[in-house]
Amino acid sequence: MAVINGSSRENGNTDALTQKALDGIQYTSFYLKKHKINPIDDQRHDVGGFDKVDDDYEELINQILQHDVLIFATPVYWYGMSGVMKNFVDRLSQSLRDEKLNFKERMSNKKAYVITVGGDSPRIKALSLIQQFQYIFDFLGTEFVGYLIGEANAPQDILSDPKSLGDALSFNKVLSKYTEE
Amino acid sequence: MAVINGSSRENGNTDALTQKALDGIQYTSFYLKKHKINPIDDQRHDVGGFDKVDDDYEELINQILQHDVLIFATPVYWYGMSGVMKNFVDRLSQSLRDEKLNFKERMSNKKAYVITVGGDSPRIKALSLIQQFQYIFDFLGTEFVGYLIGEANAPQDILSDPKSLGDALSFNKVLSKYTEE
Amino acid sequence: MAVINGSSRENGNTDALTQKALDGIQYTSFYLKKHKINPIDDQRHDVGGFDKVDDDYEELINQILQHDVLIFATPVYWYGMSGVMKNFVDRLSQSLRDEKLNFKERMSNKKAYVITVGGDSPRIKALSLIQQFQYIFDFLGTEFVGYLIGEANAPQDILSDPKSLGDALSFNKVLSKYTEE
Amino acid sequence: MAVINGSSRENGNTDALTQKALDGIQYTSFYLKKHKINPIDDQRHDVGGFDKVDDDYEELINQILQHDVLIFATPVYWYGMSGVMKNFVDRLSQSLRDEKLNFKERMSNKKAYVITVGGDSPRIKALSLIQQFQYIFDFLGTEFVGYLIGEANAPQDILSDPKSLGDALSFNKVLSKYTEE
């Protein structure tokens, strides 16, 4: 199980909720912010395809693809995923064009979850973000099994929101069924 | 009138549709890709607020704020705005905390439009992006007057899509009523 | 071409916009309000299936199924389709269970459009209605080709809204390509 | 606390989930199907306003308005609320015009919840229904506090879906804080 984390700060609410949701479960964290991931140059329609990019994306996606269950954890920034997460997602287009990677087929065998935390009525206003992830996973053939929306503002607020914690517990039960290599 | 353009390549479909929609209208273009805009460090809750960032964001937002009508033009990447655009939007949080900027009040006097072009059923699958922009503008108090969704895949395809062109024409009529300083 | 009209009053804004959008095009109108259509009794899981219902639904759906292009025209009531239209849509479940009707296969060969008129920011707040129709048509295998959203409040207001009329004109061009038997 | 139930059959999955969610809590049920509620005649713009309608709506809304917490429980039919529920909601327009009722002010002091059960990926595909309710409650000034989405198909299936039951438990904790007159 891999957690792909788009937070801009460690130990924030997204982290805290993710840790609650994954309590007792083994997983590998990928903090996108710690890696150099350039915005995409859209070369999908260039004859030569995408140029090689001098950053960490390719190695990162190779490591992520080792895992069967992917959890996308992102704060809700301006009613969407963080820019750091979005730059990572945009680069998936490059993996799609990388024939030797066999990207889409590998993604179609994985299960995905989303964990997101926002401050402004996220259980309503983050629904378009959930919808966006659904389209992303539909395109990739990845099963979007479930999502967890937490509500918090100031750091560590999430730990005092009973609804978020209750839902994290319910989420934890669902995730506990995976026992990974 | 300002066009805030989140395309990763110039002369793509988003550009082409934007130019059609703004034909005969005076405006200033801001290509985000040409500027250095770092992802946000979320310091909203830090005692000292946001650190000064060594990039082009601050100058850019100052220029954009000179305009009364803002047009956000972005390709649909993975069913959302481009990562370049998202990083820019995320940084608005910094402007919100900048007391001398008077950001929210100034934004509340502006009108906003969105132009977006996608390849995979954007008139349905980009609706969550439109919804996201609605939340953004609601938060800022900016009037979200209208949007234009185009459909295209390969470069310049947009110019052969009669529905996109028809809608651009209708959009052009609406925008023509603005005569800027 | 068939127009399935869920208005509660004739000659309202939905009618007026539909007539503009279909100007010069031959079509058959079905005013749901003029027919007796009971709410569904959910007998999908009953051993004997659905009981025969003493109303006009069955004859109506048989007539509608004669047409290749279906236009669902409904006012936006409380951010959704009208109750009259919803009762009709709910009854489609009954047609699905009617083996001799071959309903789903026939629907999968049709094209669908939606025309809707609302008073409270329908170009944003009716998008969940458009999404709902997308799910409906996806389920039936019907191609959802396009939609037209008009904005109006008092009767006949629609005729003085330039954006609605401009979009109706663009819609009319798209629909003009159909010439029905 | 009042449950406004739009199911077409008693003892279905919507009922079962609602009972789980409200276990140990005192409430009054209103089964819309058992009452005669006509579709609305849209007379909002008639000089004389709405005609008196010979059905149960007016008495029903008077009883419902006695309660401070309203729970709208509906199956997901065709990705929306049931037609029976929609006809009831449409009639709220009539209450809005009824000056002596003081409808909007009374609704603005209430809290609302939604419980819904669907068979086709409701945690994604019923989100437009949740959005629709948000718009409805926004318009009325009613606080939309939370929602519960269950997944089930055949009758009583809901009782074997651990995710639905876990969420119902979490929902129950939230609702338990209300102790009504």
XYZ file of C-alpha atoms in Angstrom:
724
model
C 0.000 0.000 0.000
C 1.324 3.417 -0.997
C 0.257 6.836 0.236
C 0.859 9.575 -2.320
C 0.824 12.704 -0.221
C 0.302 16.140 -1.740
C 0.498 18.192 1.449
C 2.635 21.271 1.517
C 3.543 20.727 5.150
C 4.228 17.587 7.119
C 2.282 16.894 10.275
C -0.669 18.890 9.023
C -4.279 17.784 9.158
C -4.071 15.652 6.025
C -1.182 13.750 7.569
C -2.943 13.385 10.881
C -6.141 12.039 9.331
C -4.202 9.717 7.037
C -2.322 8.285 9.997
C -5.581 7.715 11.864
C -7.125 6.048 8.823
C -4.087 3.801 8.365
C -3.477 2.999 12.004
C -2.050 -0.507 12.302
C -1.680 -0.897 8.548
C 1.663 -1.193 6.763
C 2.267 1.316 4.015
C 4.903 3.371 2.208
C 4.637 7.163 2.101
C 5.599 9.297 -0.863
C 5.703 12.987 0.022
C 5.509 14.721 -3.323
C 6.752 17.999 -1.872
C 10.102 16.391 -1.066
C 10.677 15.468 -4.681
C 11.375 17.615 -7.678
C 8.414 17.276 -10.031
C 8.221 19.757 -12.885
C 4.935 20.869 -14.408
C 4.216 18.968 -17.596
C 5.261 20.159 -21.011
C 2.371 18.976 -23.096
C 4.126 17.084 -25.850
C 1.424 14.473 -26.331
C 1.100 15.458 -29.943
C 4.770 15.982 -30.741
C 6.182 13.597 -33.295
C 8.989 12.574 -30.987
C 6.768 12.359 -27.943
C 7.872 13.642 -24.558
C 11.428 14.808 -23.979
C 13.304 13.293 -21.078
C 12.760 15.510 -18.018
C 15.495 16.084 -15.473
C 13.550 15.579 -12.248
C 12.350 12.879 -9.856
C 9.053 11.972 -11.495
C 10.134 8.897 -13.380
C 11.793 7.229 -10.431
C 8.849 8.113 -8.222
C 6.217 6.615 -10.496
C 8.310 3.461 -10.826
C 8.321 3.039 -7.070
C 4.623 3.817 -6.746
C 3.778 1.244 -9.401
C 5.194 -1.468 -7.149
C 2.111 -1.106 -4.954
C -1.365 -2.568 -5.457
C -3.337 -0.132 -3.353
C -2.807 3.597 -3.862
C -4.048 6.218 -1.451
C -4.047 9.765 -2.737
C -3.909 12.097 0.263
C -4.232 15.795 -0.385
C -5.374 18.876 1.437
C -8.248 20.701 -0.232
C -6.643 23.866 -1.568
C -9.054 26.201 -3.277
C -11.605 23.405 -3.639
C -9.219 21.114 -5.490
C -6.147 18.980 -4.984
C -2.931 20.832 -4.119
C -0.807 22.211 -6.967
C 1.950 19.818 -5.982
C -0.431 16.876 -6.369
C -1.818 18.298 -9.622
C 1.621 18.635 -11.170
C 2.250 14.995 -10.309
C -1.080 13.899 -11.807
C -0.461 15.942 -14.961
C 2.768 14.056 -15.496
C 0.889 10.749 -15.662
C 0.282 11.719 -19.294
C 3.967 11.175 -19.838
C 3.831 7.692 -18.335
C 0.896 6.900 -20.615
C 3.118 7.580 -23.625
C 6.011 5.527 -22.242
C 5.513 2.237 -24.065
C 7.948 0.170 -22.072
C 6.197 1.151 -18.825
C 2.896 -0.571 -19.637
C 1.321 2.091 -17.455
C -2.382 1.856 -18.148
C -2.511 -1.919 -17.858
C -0.679 -1.799 -14.546
C -2.933 0.936 -13.214
C -5.996 -1.065 -14.252
C -5.036 -3.743 -11.734
C -4.815 -1.377 -8.793
C -7.281 -0.088 -6.249
C -7.396 3.578 -5.304
C -8.620 5.599 -2.334
C -8.661 9.331 -1.689
C -8.197 11.072 1.648
C -8.712 14.810 1.709
C -9.076 17.479 4.378
C -10.541 20.910 3.905
C -11.680 23.826 5.986
C -14.675 25.208 4.103
C -17.538 22.669 4.119
C -15.439 19.991 2.428
C -18.162 17.332 2.615
C -20.014 19.409 0.028
C -17.381 21.603 -1.593
C -14.783 18.869 -2.084
C -17.265 16.678 -3.949
C -16.104 18.093 -7.277
C -12.593 16.973 -6.310
C -13.925 13.469 -5.616
C -15.694 13.550 -8.976
C -12.429 14.601 -10.637
C -10.602 11.641 -9.085
C -13.408 9.364 -10.301
C -12.817 10.541 -13.875
C -9.059 10.078 -13.451
C -9.424 6.526 -12.174
C -12.090 5.712 -14.783
C -9.669 6.788 -17.488
C -6.888 4.635 -16.048
C -9.153 1.678 -15.377
C -8.237 1.845 -11.689
C -10.956 0.875 -9.231
C -11.876 3.884 -7.054
C -12.956 2.032 -3.959
C -13.627 4.815 -1.500
C -12.836 8.217 -0.119
C -12.556 9.938 3.230
C -13.290 13.631 3.668
C -12.127 15.382 6.844
C -12.915 18.867 8.064
C -10.302 21.014 9.796
C -8.697 24.402 9.683
C -5.915 25.163 12.117
C -3.145 22.572 12.472
C -4.161 19.423 14.370
C -7.824 20.515 14.394
C -8.743 17.256 12.744
C -8.089 15.346 15.933
C -10.928 17.166 17.673
C -13.543 16.650 14.944
C -15.636 13.623 15.970
C -17.196 13.165 12.517
C -13.780 13.021 10.807
C -12.451 10.618 13.404
C -15.529 8.403 13.217
C -15.244 8.226 9.450
C -11.493 7.514 9.707
C -12.291 4.569 11.958
C -14.807 3.227 9.448
C -12.232 3.767 6.685
C -9.586 1.971 8.731
C -11.791 -1.109 8.975
C -12.168 -1.189 5.189
C -8.429 -0.808 4.595
C -7.476 -3.374 7.191
C -8.509 -6.152 4.841
C -5.442 -5.528 2.693
C -2.310 -7.309 3.820
C 0.505 -6.352 1.605
C 3.719 -8.051 0.705
C -9.346 42.798 -19.378
C -6.728 40.210 -18.441
C -6.336 36.657 -19.674
C -4.602 34.401 -17.147
C -3.433 31.522 -19.266
C -2.480 28.177 -17.746
C -1.567 26.373 -20.963
C 1.649 24.415 -21.104
C 2.170 25.253 -24.759
C 1.454 28.401 -26.726
C -0.717 28.224 -29.815
C -2.560 25.207 -28.499
C -6.309 24.752 -28.520
C -6.889 26.802 -25.386
C -5.064 29.704 -26.992
C -6.908 29.305 -30.259
C -10.332 29.252 -28.613
C -9.437 32.177 -26.353
C -8.380 34.232 -29.348
C -11.643 33.417 -31.139
C -13.641 34.332 -28.046
C -11.765 37.620 -27.645
C -11.637 38.580 -31.304
C -11.766 42.356 -31.623
C -11.488 42.898 -27.868
C -8.504 44.551 -26.176
C -6.847 42.507 -23.457
C -3.566 41.701 -21.733
C -2.256 38.142 -21.652
C -0.435 36.580 -18.728
C 1.132 33.245 -19.645
C 1.749 31.596 -16.298
C 4.181 29.098 -17.804
C 6.565 31.910 -18.707
C 6.816 33.022 -15.096
C 8.412 31.345 -12.135
C 5.642 30.465 -9.696
C 6.535 28.130 -6.856
C 4.031 25.803 -5.240
C 2.687 27.266 -2.038
C 4.224 26.630 1.356
C 1.157 26.552 3.504
C 2.068 29.019 6.231
C -1.452 30.299 6.776
C -1.260 29.297 10.390
C 2.328 30.310 11.092
C 2.720 33.089 13.609
C 4.819 35.158 11.250
C 2.609 34.420 8.265
C 4.060 33.678 4.854
C 7.753 34.043 4.153
C 8.763 36.168 1.223
C 9.095 33.905 -1.832
C 11.750 34.464 -4.445
C 9.697 34.122 -7.610
C 7.426 36.073 -9.964
C 4.091 35.572 -8.217
C 3.882 38.843 -6.351
C 4.638 41.030 -9.342
C 2.255 39.006 -11.453
C -0.690 39.326 -9.102
C -0.057 43.053 -8.813
C -0.328 43.421 -12.569
C -3.395 41.221 -12.800
C -5.127 43.236 -10.104
C -4.997 46.288 -12.383
C -7.734 44.699 -14.497
C -11.483 44.612 -13.883
C -12.355 41.571 -15.942
C -10.339 38.388 -15.460
C -10.468 35.476 -17.857
C -8.999 32.244 -16.590
C -8.019 30.153 -19.604
C -6.800 26.636 -18.984
C -6.653 23.342 -20.794
C -8.483 20.523 -19.054
C -5.701 18.277 -17.783
C -6.906 15.170 -16.018
C -10.358 16.702 -15.568
C -9.063 19.785 -13.781
C -7.131 22.972 -14.349
C -3.467 22.580 -15.316
C -0.900 22.193 -12.534
C 0.629 25.496 -13.585
C -2.723 27.221 -13.103
C -3.320 25.365 -9.825
C 0.002 26.472 -8.380
C -0.925 30.050 -9.229
C -4.371 29.702 -7.638
C -2.884 28.103 -4.504
C -0.686 31.156 -4.049
C -3.733 33.417 -3.815
C -3.795 32.304 -0.178
C -0.639 34.294 0.263
C -2.221 37.415 -1.217
C -5.162 36.963 1.149
C -2.787 37.284 4.097
C -1.004 40.315 2.628
C -2.736 43.126 4.489
C -1.428 45.998 2.423
C -2.694 44.369 -0.766
C -6.385 44.587 0.156
C -6.800 41.513 -1.994
C -10.267 40.237 -1.206
C -11.920 43.622 -1.477
C -10.297 44.254 -4.833
C -11.276 40.816 -6.114
C -14.848 41.411 -4.984
C -15.133 44.233 -7.498
C -14.058 42.154 -10.470
C -15.850 39.962 -12.944
C -14.493 36.559 -13.897
C -14.867 34.199 -16.850
C -13.424 30.766 -17.519
C -12.380 29.350 -20.871
C -11.344 25.722 -20.946
C -10.673 23.121 -23.625
C -10.612 19.378 -23.133
C -10.540 16.231 -25.203
C -12.666 13.769 -23.243
C -16.308 14.935 -23.161
C -15.428 18.240 -21.507
C -18.997 19.568 -21.614
C -19.772 16.935 -18.991
C -16.442 15.992 -17.443
C -15.155 19.555 -17.015
C -18.261 20.567 -15.071
C -16.535 19.764 -11.785
C -13.812 22.201 -12.841
C -16.461 24.862 -13.480
C -17.946 24.087 -10.075
C -14.495 24.470 -8.503
C -14.063 27.899 -10.083
C -17.529 28.856 -8.783
C -16.394 28.047 -5.236
C -13.164 29.980 -5.759
C -14.978 33.071 -7.009
C -17.657 32.755 -4.311
C -14.946 32.763 -1.682
C -13.315 35.844 -3.186
C -16.593 37.636 -3.787
C -15.797 37.826 -7.484
C -18.742 37.601 -9.865
C -18.416 34.468 -12.032
C -20.241 35.713 -15.091
C -19.798 32.875 -17.545
C -17.731 30.078 -18.981
C -16.880 28.611 -22.342
C -16.066 24.927 -22.784
C -14.381 23.783 -25.997
C -13.725 20.277 -27.224
C -10.526 19.362 -29.042
C -7.685 16.909 -28.990
C -4.896 17.320 -31.514
C -3.435 20.825 -31.904
C -5.693 23.272 -33.756
C -8.590 20.805 -33.697
C -10.693 23.426 -32.005
C -10.949 25.423 -35.195
C -12.858 22.605 -36.873
C -15.376 22.014 -34.069
C -18.537 23.929 -35.028
C -20.061 23.731 -31.512
C -16.955 25.249 -29.881
C -16.772 27.974 -32.513
C -20.487 28.742 -32.236
C -20.199 29.040 -28.474
C -17.064 31.216 -28.816
C -19.033 33.569 -31.034
C -21.825 33.796 -28.453
C -19.181 34.365 -25.755
C -17.546 37.057 -27.871
C -20.813 38.974 -28.020
C -21.083 38.918 -24.239
C -17.486 40.080 -23.738
C -17.728 42.814 -26.349
C -19.752 44.929 -23.964
C -16.647 45.624 -21.895
C -14.528 48.519 -23.088
C -11.501 48.806 -20.977
C -9.393 51.742 -20.047
C -37.433 13.763 -33.178
C -39.452 13.800 -29.954
C -39.629 16.467 -27.277
C -40.499 15.066 -23.858
C -41.716 18.098 -21.985
C -41.873 18.187 -18.188
C -43.216 21.729 -17.798
C -46.098 22.350 -15.479
C -47.459 25.108 -17.667
C -47.582 25.491 -21.446
C -46.104 28.548 -23.065
C -43.646 29.016 -20.228
C -39.957 29.712 -20.619
C -39.008 26.082 -21.203
C -41.490 25.938 -24.060
C -40.319 29.222 -25.500
C -36.641 28.221 -25.450
C -37.419 24.791 -26.871
C -39.331 26.355 -29.739
C -36.434 28.702 -30.468
C -33.959 25.817 -30.364
C -36.125 23.717 -32.700
C -37.147 26.471 -35.077
C -37.577 25.025 -38.568
C -37.139 21.446 -37.365
C -39.889 18.836 -37.447
C -40.678 17.164 -34.142
C -43.396 15.612 -32.014
C -44.187 17.005 -28.573
C -45.136 14.937 -25.576
C -46.432 17.057 -22.703
C -46.121 14.808 -19.690
C -48.478 16.971 -17.649
C -51.338 16.164 -20.021
C -50.974 12.462 -19.385
C -51.688 10.408 -16.300
C -48.378 9.020 -15.062
C -48.365 7.487 -11.601
C -45.307 7.458 -9.378
C -43.528 4.133 -9.573
C -44.228 1.266 -7.223
C -40.808 -0.234 -6.867
C -41.465 -3.864 -7.677
C -38.093 -4.499 -9.296
C -37.422 -7.253 -6.813
C -40.881 -8.771 -6.647
C -41.134 -12.321 -7.928
C -43.891 -11.447 -10.340
C -42.271 -8.205 -11.439
C -44.276 -5.054 -11.948
C -48.042 -5.071 -11.802
C -49.910 -3.586 -14.719
C -50.555 0.099 -13.979
C -53.743 1.795 -15.042
C -52.354 4.988 -16.537
C -50.914 6.444 -19.738
C -47.242 5.569 -19.246
C -47.069 2.459 -21.365
C -48.705 3.981 -24.408
C -46.570 7.080 -24.033
C -43.252 5.229 -23.908
C -44.297 3.187 -26.930
C -44.873 6.352 -28.928
C -41.650 7.943 -27.726
C -39.663 4.874 -28.692
C -40.664 5.467 -32.330
C -38.234 8.397 -32.406
C -34.472 8.358 -32.844
C -33.653 11.684 -31.240
C -35.098 12.475 -27.818
C -35.086 15.941 -26.320
C -35.837 16.124 -22.623
C -37.146 19.609 -21.885
C -37.743 20.527 -18.277
C -37.843 23.616 -16.129
C -35.335 23.616 -13.282
C -37.503 23.187 -10.193
C -35.566 23.208 -6.947
C -32.304 22.550 -8.811
C -33.589 19.397 -10.490
C -36.000 18.182 -13.134
C -39.701 18.751 -12.428
C -41.566 16.165 -10.370
C -43.701 15.363 -13.399
C -40.567 14.567 -15.411
C -39.062 12.619 -12.503
C -42.128 10.420 -12.153
C -41.875 9.643 -15.859
C -38.151 8.839 -15.582
C -38.738 6.626 -12.530
C -41.173 4.551 -14.561
C -38.458 3.691 -17.082
C -37.490 0.997 -14.541
C -40.715 -0.694 -15.444
C -39.897 -0.637 -19.150
C -36.501 -2.135 -18.355
C -38.252 -5.170 -16.868
C -40.672 -5.499 -19.801
C -38.963 -8.205 -21.849
C -41.029 -7.872 -24.995
C -40.236 -4.154 -25.176
C -36.489 -4.606 -25.749
C -36.143 -1.248 -24.058
C -32.453 -0.924 -23.309
C -31.339 -2.043 -26.757
C -33.697 0.430 -28.396
C -32.557 3.250 -26.138
C -28.938 2.435 -26.926
C -29.549 3.383 -30.544
C -30.946 6.818 -29.761
C -29.424 10.243 -29.257
C -30.497 12.468 -26.403
C -30.440 16.197 -25.672
C -31.537 18.184 -22.654
C -33.065 21.654 -22.628
C -33.623 23.255 -19.257
C -34.497 26.716 -17.983
C -33.971 27.997 -14.481
C -34.074 31.242 -12.581
C -31.288 30.933 -10.016
C -27.880 30.788 -11.766
C -28.833 27.691 -13.775
C -25.545 27.640 -15.715
C -23.920 26.644 -12.436
C -26.712 25.289 -10.267
C -28.336 23.110 -12.936
C -25.041 21.322 -13.629
C -25.932 18.590 -11.144
C -29.107 18.054 -13.175
C -27.004 17.721 -16.341
C -24.759 15.258 -14.506
C -27.840 13.282 -13.454
C -29.024 13.037 -17.060
C -25.514 11.888 -18.052
C -25.772 9.002 -15.584
C -29.258 8.160 -16.847
C -28.149 8.064 -20.474
C -24.954 6.176 -19.594
C -27.054 3.521 -17.931
C -29.336 3.226 -20.943
C -26.504 3.341 -23.457
C -28.073 6.415 -25.038
C -25.676 8.985 -26.461
C -26.036 12.284 -24.572
C -25.062 14.630 -27.354
C -25.629 18.036 -25.838
C -27.579 20.312 -23.564
C -28.916 23.840 -23.545
C -29.319 25.833 -20.334
C -31.467 28.961 -20.358
C -31.925 31.568 -17.654
C -35.283 33.180 -16.980
C -37.719 33.897 -14.219
C -40.992 35.576 -15.083
C -42.962 34.148 -18.018
C -41.481 34.928 -21.438
C -38.316 36.371 -19.840
C -36.264 33.942 -21.849
C -36.924 35.877 -25.038
C -35.048 38.878 -23.669
C -31.948 36.996 -22.476
C -29.319 37.353 -25.223
C -27.107 34.550 -23.868
C -29.965 32.032 -23.859
C -31.047 33.067 -27.339
C -27.479 32.934 -28.678
C -27.023 29.446 -27.256
C -30.403 28.359 -28.661
C -29.261 29.485 -32.091
C -26.048 27.459 -31.753
C -28.124 24.494 -30.547
C -30.495 24.898 -33.486
C -27.608 24.564 -35.925
C -26.554 21.298 -34.289
C -30.083 19.863 -34.356
C -30.740 20.944 -37.932
C -28.575 18.112 -39.182
C -31.251 15.597 -38.251
C -33.934 15.060 -40.859
C -36.424 12.596 -39.621
C -38.508 10.102 -41.486
C -36.961 15.272 14.715
C -38.892 14.387 11.554
C -38.063 11.867 8.857
C -39.533 12.777 5.479
C -39.464 9.495 3.634
C -39.715 9.314 -0.162
C -39.517 5.529 -0.534
C -41.974 3.782 -2.772
C -42.048 0.720 -0.541
C -41.893 0.356 3.222
C -39.247 -1.832 4.783
C -36.897 -1.296 1.870
C -33.228 -0.439 2.143
C -33.809 3.275 2.710
C -36.043 2.423 5.649
C -33.598 -0.098 7.031
C -30.645 2.303 6.877
C -32.703 5.132 8.337
C -33.727 2.957 11.246
C -30.106 1.986 11.885
C -29.025 5.620 11.725
C -31.762 6.682 14.125
C -31.508 3.775 16.519
C -32.359 4.939 20.027
C -33.470 8.382 18.843
C -37.026 9.667 19.041
C -38.507 10.851 15.763
C -41.701 11.165 13.736
C -41.967 9.545 10.298
C -43.777 11.033 7.344
C -44.176 8.541 4.512
C -44.901 10.710 1.493
C -46.246 7.766 -0.490
C -49.108 7.371 1.974
C -50.293 10.910 1.351
C -51.882 12.468 -1.687
C -49.457 15.060 -3.023
C -50.176 16.441 -6.471
C -47.454 17.689 -8.795
C -47.164 21.449 -8.633
C -49.041 23.774 -10.932
C -46.516 26.512 -11.395
C -48.565 29.588 -10.548
C -45.687 31.548 -9.028
C -46.267 34.309 -11.520
C -50.051 34.301 -11.572
C -51.649 37.464 -10.271
C -53.744 35.560 -7.772
C -50.913 33.258 -6.747
C -51.475 29.562 -6.185
C -54.946 28.059 -6.209
C -55.963 25.987 -3.246
C -55.081 22.340 -3.980
C -57.275 19.501 -2.837
C -54.665 17.154 -1.409
C -52.653 16.429 1.747
C -49.672 18.707 1.140
C -50.717 21.648 3.260
C -51.498 19.613 6.348
C -48.310 17.630 5.907
C -46.037 20.656 5.683
C -47.721 22.132 8.752
C -46.896 19.023 10.738
C -43.344 18.857 9.434
C -42.746 22.470 10.361
C -43.297 21.557 14.013
C -39.887 19.850 14.003
C -36.443 21.400 14.333
C -34.399 18.683 12.671
C -35.511 17.351 9.306
C -34.149 14.174 7.784
C -34.886 13.682 4.111
C -34.691 9.952 3.380
C -35.000 8.849 -0.217
C -33.897 5.981 -2.369
C -31.696 6.966 -5.292
C -33.931 6.467 -8.311
C -32.250 7.192 -11.609
C -29.493 9.131 -9.841
C -31.874 11.509 -8.123
C -34.487 11.667 -5.397
C -37.667 9.644 -5.968
C -40.487 11.242 -7.975
C -42.663 11.132 -4.878
C -40.051 13.141 -2.956
C -39.566 15.508 -5.891
C -43.270 16.290 -6.131
C -43.219 17.130 -2.429
C -40.154 19.365 -2.819
C -41.682 21.121 -5.843
C -44.686 22.058 -3.723
C -42.470 23.952 -1.288
C -42.758 26.783 -3.827
C -46.364 27.041 -2.817
C -45.474 27.344 0.864
C -42.997 30.074 -0.034
C -45.868 32.144 -1.448
C -48.114 31.484 1.551
C -47.591 34.671 3.544
C -49.262 33.570 6.744
C -47.031 30.482 6.904
C -43.771 32.398 7.368
C -42.141 29.443 5.647
C -38.660 30.635 4.791
C -37.987 32.128 8.196
C -39.093 28.948 9.907
C -36.981 26.790 7.592
C -33.977 29.008 8.270
C -34.035 27.928 11.912
C -33.944 24.221 11.153
C -31.179 21.691 10.579
C -31.359 19.202 7.740
C -29.827 15.817 6.995
C -30.127 13.530 3.990
C -30.111 9.743 3.993
C -30.098 8.023 0.624
C -29.522 4.503 -0.650
C -28.633 3.528 -4.177
C -27.466 0.492 -6.086
C -25.131 1.891 -8.735
C -22.019 3.415 -7.078
C -24.076 5.869 -5.027
C -21.046 7.269 -3.165
C -20.049 8.815 -6.486
C -23.210 8.906 -8.573
C -25.487 10.261 -5.844
C -23.190 13.229 -5.228
C -25.182 15.348 -7.662
C -28.244 14.568 -5.540
C -26.360 15.740 -2.442
C -25.362 18.894 -4.326
C -29.004 19.449 -5.281
C -30.065 19.220 -1.632
C -27.304 21.684 -0.737
C -28.777 24.203 -3.190
C -32.275 23.576 -1.822
C -31.186 24.138 1.775
C -29.050 27.143 0.804
C -32.098 28.718 -0.787
C -34.207 28.086 2.298
C -31.484 29.152 4.706
C -31.631 25.713 6.345
C -28.358 24.339 7.689
C -27.416 21.172 5.789
C -25.482 19.435 8.523
C -24.677 16.072 7.006
C -25.622 13.187 4.769
C -25.409 9.415 4.761
C -25.086 7.417 1.559
C -25.770 3.693 1.615
C -25.225 1.109 -1.085
C -27.653 -1.738 -1.675
C -29.681 -3.395 -4.354
C -31.969 -6.241 -3.406
C -34.263 -5.714 -0.393
C -32.471 -5.797 2.975
C -29.054 -5.859 1.277
C -28.095 -2.794 3.240
C -27.821 -4.803 6.428
C -24.930 -6.807 4.986
C -22.897 -3.836 3.706
C -20.272 -3.072 6.384
C -19.420 0.368 4.967
C -23.061 1.508 5.056
C -23.510 0.149 8.564
C -20.268 1.740 9.777
C -21.303 5.089 8.369
C -24.786 4.719 9.897
C -23.167 4.189 13.280
C -21.075 7.340 12.862
C -24.214 9.191 11.727
C -26.115 7.893 14.742
C -23.538 9.382 17.086
C -23.961 12.777 15.453
C -27.760 12.657 15.631
C -27.819 11.439 19.218
C -26.934 14.911 20.415
C -30.434 16.139 19.591
C -32.977 15.596 22.312
C -36.285 16.794 21.115
C -39.337 18.081 22.861
